[in-house]
mmCIF file of C-alpha atoms in Angstrom:
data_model
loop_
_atom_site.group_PDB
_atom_site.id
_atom_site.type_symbol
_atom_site.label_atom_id
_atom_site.label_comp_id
_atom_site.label_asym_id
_atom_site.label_seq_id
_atom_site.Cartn_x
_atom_site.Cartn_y
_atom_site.Cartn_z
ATOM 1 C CA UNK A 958 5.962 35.103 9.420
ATOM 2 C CA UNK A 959 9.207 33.215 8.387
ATOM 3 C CA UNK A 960 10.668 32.209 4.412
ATOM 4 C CA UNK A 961 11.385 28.933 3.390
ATOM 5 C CA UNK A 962 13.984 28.381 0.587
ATOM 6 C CA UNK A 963 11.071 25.671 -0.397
ATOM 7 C CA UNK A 964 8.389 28.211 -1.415
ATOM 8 C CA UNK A 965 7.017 28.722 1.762
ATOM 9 C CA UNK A 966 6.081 31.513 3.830
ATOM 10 C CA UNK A 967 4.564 30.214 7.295
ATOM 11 C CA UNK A 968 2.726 32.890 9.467
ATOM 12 C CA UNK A 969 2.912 32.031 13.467
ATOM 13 C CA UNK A 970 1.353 32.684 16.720
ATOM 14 C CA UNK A 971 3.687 34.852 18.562
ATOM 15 C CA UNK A 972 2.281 33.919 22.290
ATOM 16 C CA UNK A 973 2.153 30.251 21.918
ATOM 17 C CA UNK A 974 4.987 29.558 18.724
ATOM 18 C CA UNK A 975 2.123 27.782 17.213
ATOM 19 C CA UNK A 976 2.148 27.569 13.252
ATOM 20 C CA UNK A 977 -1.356 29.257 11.643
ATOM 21 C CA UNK A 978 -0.914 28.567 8.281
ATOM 22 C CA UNK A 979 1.792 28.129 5.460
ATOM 23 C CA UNK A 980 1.109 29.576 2.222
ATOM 24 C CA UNK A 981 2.369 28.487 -0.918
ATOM 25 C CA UNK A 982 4.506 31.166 -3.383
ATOM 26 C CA UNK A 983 4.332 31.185 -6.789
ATOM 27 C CA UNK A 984 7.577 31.692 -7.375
ATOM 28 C CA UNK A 985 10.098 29.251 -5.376
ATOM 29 C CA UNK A 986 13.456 29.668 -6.918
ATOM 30 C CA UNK A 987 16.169 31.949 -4.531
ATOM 31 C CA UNK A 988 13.300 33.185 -2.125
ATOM 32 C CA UNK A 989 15.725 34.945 0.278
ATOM 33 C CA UNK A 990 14.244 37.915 2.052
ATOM 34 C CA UNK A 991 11.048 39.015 3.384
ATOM 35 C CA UNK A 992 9.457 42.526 5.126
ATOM 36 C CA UNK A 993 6.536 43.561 6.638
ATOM 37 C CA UNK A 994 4.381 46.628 6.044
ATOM 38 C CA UNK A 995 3.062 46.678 9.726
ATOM 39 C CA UNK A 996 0.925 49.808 8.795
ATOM 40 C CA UNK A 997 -1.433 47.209 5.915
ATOM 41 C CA UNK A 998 -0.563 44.145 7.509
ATOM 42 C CA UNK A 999 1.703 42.767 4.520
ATOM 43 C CA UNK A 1000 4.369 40.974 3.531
ATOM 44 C CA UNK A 1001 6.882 41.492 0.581
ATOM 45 C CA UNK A 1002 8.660 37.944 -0.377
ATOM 46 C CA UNK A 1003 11.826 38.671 -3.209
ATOM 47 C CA UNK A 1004 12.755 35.885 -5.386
ATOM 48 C CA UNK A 1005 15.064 35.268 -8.386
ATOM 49 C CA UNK A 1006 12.972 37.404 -10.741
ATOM 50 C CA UNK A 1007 9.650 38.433 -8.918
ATOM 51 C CA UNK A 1008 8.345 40.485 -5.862
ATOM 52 C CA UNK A 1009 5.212 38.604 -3.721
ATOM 53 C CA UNK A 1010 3.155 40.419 -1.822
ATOM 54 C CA UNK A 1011 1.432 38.228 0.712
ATOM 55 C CA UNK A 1012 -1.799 39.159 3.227
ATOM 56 C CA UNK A 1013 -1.419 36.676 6.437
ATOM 57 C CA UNK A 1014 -5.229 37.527 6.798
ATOM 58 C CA UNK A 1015 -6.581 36.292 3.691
ATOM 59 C CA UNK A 1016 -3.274 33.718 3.593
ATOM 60 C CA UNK A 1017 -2.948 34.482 -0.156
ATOM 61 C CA UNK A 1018 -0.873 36.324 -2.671
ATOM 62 C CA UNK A 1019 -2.550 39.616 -3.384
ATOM 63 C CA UNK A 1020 -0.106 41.043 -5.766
ATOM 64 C CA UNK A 1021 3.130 40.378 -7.868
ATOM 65 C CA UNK A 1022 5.581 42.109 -9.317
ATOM 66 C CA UNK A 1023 8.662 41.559 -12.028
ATOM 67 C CA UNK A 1024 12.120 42.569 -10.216
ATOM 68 C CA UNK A 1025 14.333 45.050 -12.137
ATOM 69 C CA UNK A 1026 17.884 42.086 -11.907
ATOM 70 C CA UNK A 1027 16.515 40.726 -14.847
ATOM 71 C CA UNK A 1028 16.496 37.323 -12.886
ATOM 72 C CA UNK A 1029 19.941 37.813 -10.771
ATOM 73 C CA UNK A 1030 17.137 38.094 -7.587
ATOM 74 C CA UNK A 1031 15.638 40.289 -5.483
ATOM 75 C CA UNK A 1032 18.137 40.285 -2.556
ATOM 76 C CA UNK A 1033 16.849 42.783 0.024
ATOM 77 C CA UNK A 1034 13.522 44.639 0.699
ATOM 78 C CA UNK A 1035 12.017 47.368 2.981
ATOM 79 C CA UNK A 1036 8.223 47.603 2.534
ATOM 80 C CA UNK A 1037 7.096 51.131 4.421
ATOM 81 C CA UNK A 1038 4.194 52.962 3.673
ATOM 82 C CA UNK A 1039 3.261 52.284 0.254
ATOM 83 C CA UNK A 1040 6.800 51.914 -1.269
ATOM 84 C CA UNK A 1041 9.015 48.764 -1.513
ATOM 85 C CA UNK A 1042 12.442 49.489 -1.986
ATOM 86 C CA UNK A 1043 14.464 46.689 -3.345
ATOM 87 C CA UNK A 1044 17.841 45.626 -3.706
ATOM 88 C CA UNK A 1045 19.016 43.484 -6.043
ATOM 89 C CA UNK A 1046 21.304 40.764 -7.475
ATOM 90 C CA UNK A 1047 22.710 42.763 -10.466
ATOM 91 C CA UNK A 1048 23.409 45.712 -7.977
ATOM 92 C CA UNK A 1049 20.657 48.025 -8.841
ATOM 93 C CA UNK A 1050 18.447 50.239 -5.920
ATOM 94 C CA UNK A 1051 14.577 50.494 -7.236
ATOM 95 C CA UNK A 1052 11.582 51.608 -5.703
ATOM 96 C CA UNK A 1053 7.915 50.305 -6.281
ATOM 97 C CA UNK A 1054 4.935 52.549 -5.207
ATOM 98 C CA UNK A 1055 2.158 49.917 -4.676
ATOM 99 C CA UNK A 1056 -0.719 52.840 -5.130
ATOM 100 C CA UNK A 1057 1.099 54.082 -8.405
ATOM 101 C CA UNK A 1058 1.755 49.560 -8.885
ATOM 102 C CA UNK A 1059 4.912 50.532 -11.227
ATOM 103 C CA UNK A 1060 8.778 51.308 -10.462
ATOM 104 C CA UNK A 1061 9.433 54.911 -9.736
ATOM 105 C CA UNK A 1062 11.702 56.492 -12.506
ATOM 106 C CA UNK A 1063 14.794 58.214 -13.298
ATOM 107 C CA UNK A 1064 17.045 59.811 -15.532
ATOM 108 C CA UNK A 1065 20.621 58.157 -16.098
ATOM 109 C CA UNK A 1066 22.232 61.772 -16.575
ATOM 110 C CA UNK A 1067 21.521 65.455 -16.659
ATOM 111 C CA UNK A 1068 22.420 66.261 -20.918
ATOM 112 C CA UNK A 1069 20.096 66.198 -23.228
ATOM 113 C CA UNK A 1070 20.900 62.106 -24.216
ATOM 114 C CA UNK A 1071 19.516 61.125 -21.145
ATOM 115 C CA UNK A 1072 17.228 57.891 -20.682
ATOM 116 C CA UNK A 1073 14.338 56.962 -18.126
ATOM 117 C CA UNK A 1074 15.050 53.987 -16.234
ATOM 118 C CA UNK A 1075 13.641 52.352 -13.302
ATOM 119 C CA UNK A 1076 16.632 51.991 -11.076
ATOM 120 C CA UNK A 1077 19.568 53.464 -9.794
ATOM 121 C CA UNK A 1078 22.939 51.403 -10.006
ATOM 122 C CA UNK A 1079 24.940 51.177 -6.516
ATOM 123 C CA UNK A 1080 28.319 51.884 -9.033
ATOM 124 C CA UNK A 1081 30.653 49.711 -10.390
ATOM 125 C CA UNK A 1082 31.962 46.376 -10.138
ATOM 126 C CA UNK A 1083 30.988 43.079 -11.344
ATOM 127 C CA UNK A 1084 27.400 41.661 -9.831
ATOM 128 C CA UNK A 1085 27.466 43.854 -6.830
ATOM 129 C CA UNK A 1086 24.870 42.466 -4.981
ATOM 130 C CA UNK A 1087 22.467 44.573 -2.836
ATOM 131 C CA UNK A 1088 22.400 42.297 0.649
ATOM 132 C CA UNK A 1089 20.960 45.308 3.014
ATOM 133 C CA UNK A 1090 19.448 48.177 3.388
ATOM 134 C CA UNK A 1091 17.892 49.937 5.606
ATOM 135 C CA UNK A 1092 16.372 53.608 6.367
ATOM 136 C CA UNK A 1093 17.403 56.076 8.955
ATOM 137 C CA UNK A 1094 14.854 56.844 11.590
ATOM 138 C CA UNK A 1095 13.504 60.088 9.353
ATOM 139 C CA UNK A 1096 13.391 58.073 6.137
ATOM 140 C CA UNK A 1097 15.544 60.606 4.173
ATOM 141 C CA UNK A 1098 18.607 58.592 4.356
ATOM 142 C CA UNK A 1099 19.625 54.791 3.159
ATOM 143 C CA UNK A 1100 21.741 52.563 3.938
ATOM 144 C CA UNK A 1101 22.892 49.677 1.026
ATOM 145 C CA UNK A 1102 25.563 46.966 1.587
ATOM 146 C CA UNK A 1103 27.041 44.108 -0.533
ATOM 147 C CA UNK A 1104 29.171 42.518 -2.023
ATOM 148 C CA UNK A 1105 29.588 39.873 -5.628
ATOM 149 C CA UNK A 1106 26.790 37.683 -6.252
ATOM 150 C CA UNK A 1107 29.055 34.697 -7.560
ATOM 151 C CA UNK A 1108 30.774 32.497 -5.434
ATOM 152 C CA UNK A 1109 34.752 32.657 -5.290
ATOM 153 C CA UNK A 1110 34.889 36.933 -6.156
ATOM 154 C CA UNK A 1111 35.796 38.760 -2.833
ATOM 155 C CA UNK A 1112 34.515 42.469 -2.467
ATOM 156 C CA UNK A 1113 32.089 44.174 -0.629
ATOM 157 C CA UNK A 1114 30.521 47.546 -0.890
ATOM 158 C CA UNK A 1115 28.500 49.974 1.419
ATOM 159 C CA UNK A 1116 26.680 52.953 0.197
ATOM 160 C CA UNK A 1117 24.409 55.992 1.637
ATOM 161 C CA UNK A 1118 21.419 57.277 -0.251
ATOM 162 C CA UNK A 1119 19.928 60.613 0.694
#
């Protein structure tokens, strides 16, 4: 399956580099990443403000879901199992469990002022991007890289999650 940045995914025939089918996406604005869940046979497609999961068998969208930038865009993606992780425009790591279909949640500190929300922030600096990320082979460790979202601000950032 390959993105366009037109709102299109196209799925392929491997053996022959034959097109199948292109499906249409909902949303079309910033659609720049895309993984597979080779265990369901699914896609995840991140866009400016949304999550699409697509099923190359049906060639349809099954299932959307609202992206935690508050419309800075869903950047990266690793869909294993039954959790998406994203990263995202306005820097922050989040995790969608597609049984559960809601963000899994945490607290912002350990005192008793602490608030529930559904993302952790890669640190600071301004629009830190998530561009990457990726698991280690057991799945306990991760991997985020980035850098500004704007054009003209230099930077980058790496990070590991365990």
């Amino acid at each position: 399956m390959t993105l366009s940045t037109i709102g299109y995914v196209r799925l392929w025939d491997a053996s022959y580099l034959n097109p199948v089918t292109k499906i249409p996406l909902i949303h079309t604005n910033e659609n720049v990443c895309l993984s597979m869940n080779s265990k369901v046979n699914l896609y995840a497609v991140g866009s400016q403000a949304h999550i699409s999961i697509v099923d190359p068998r049906t060639s349809s969208i099954v299932h959307e879901i609202d992206s935690v930038d508050e419309g800075w865009g869903v950047r990266s993606l690793n869909f294993d199992d039954h959790i998406i992780t994203t990263g995202g425009g306005y820097g922050r790591l989040s995790f969608y469990d597609m049984r559960a279909q809601s963000y899994l949640t945490f607290n912002t500190s350990n005192d008793e002022s602490s608030v529930t929300c559904n993302y952790k922030e890669t640190g600071s600096g301004w629009l830190n991007a998530i561009y990457t990320l990726s698991y280690d082979e057991s799945g306990t460790m991760l991997f985020t890289g980035g850098g500004p979202l704007q054009l003209g601000l230099k930077g980058s950032h790496a990070t590991i999650w365990s």
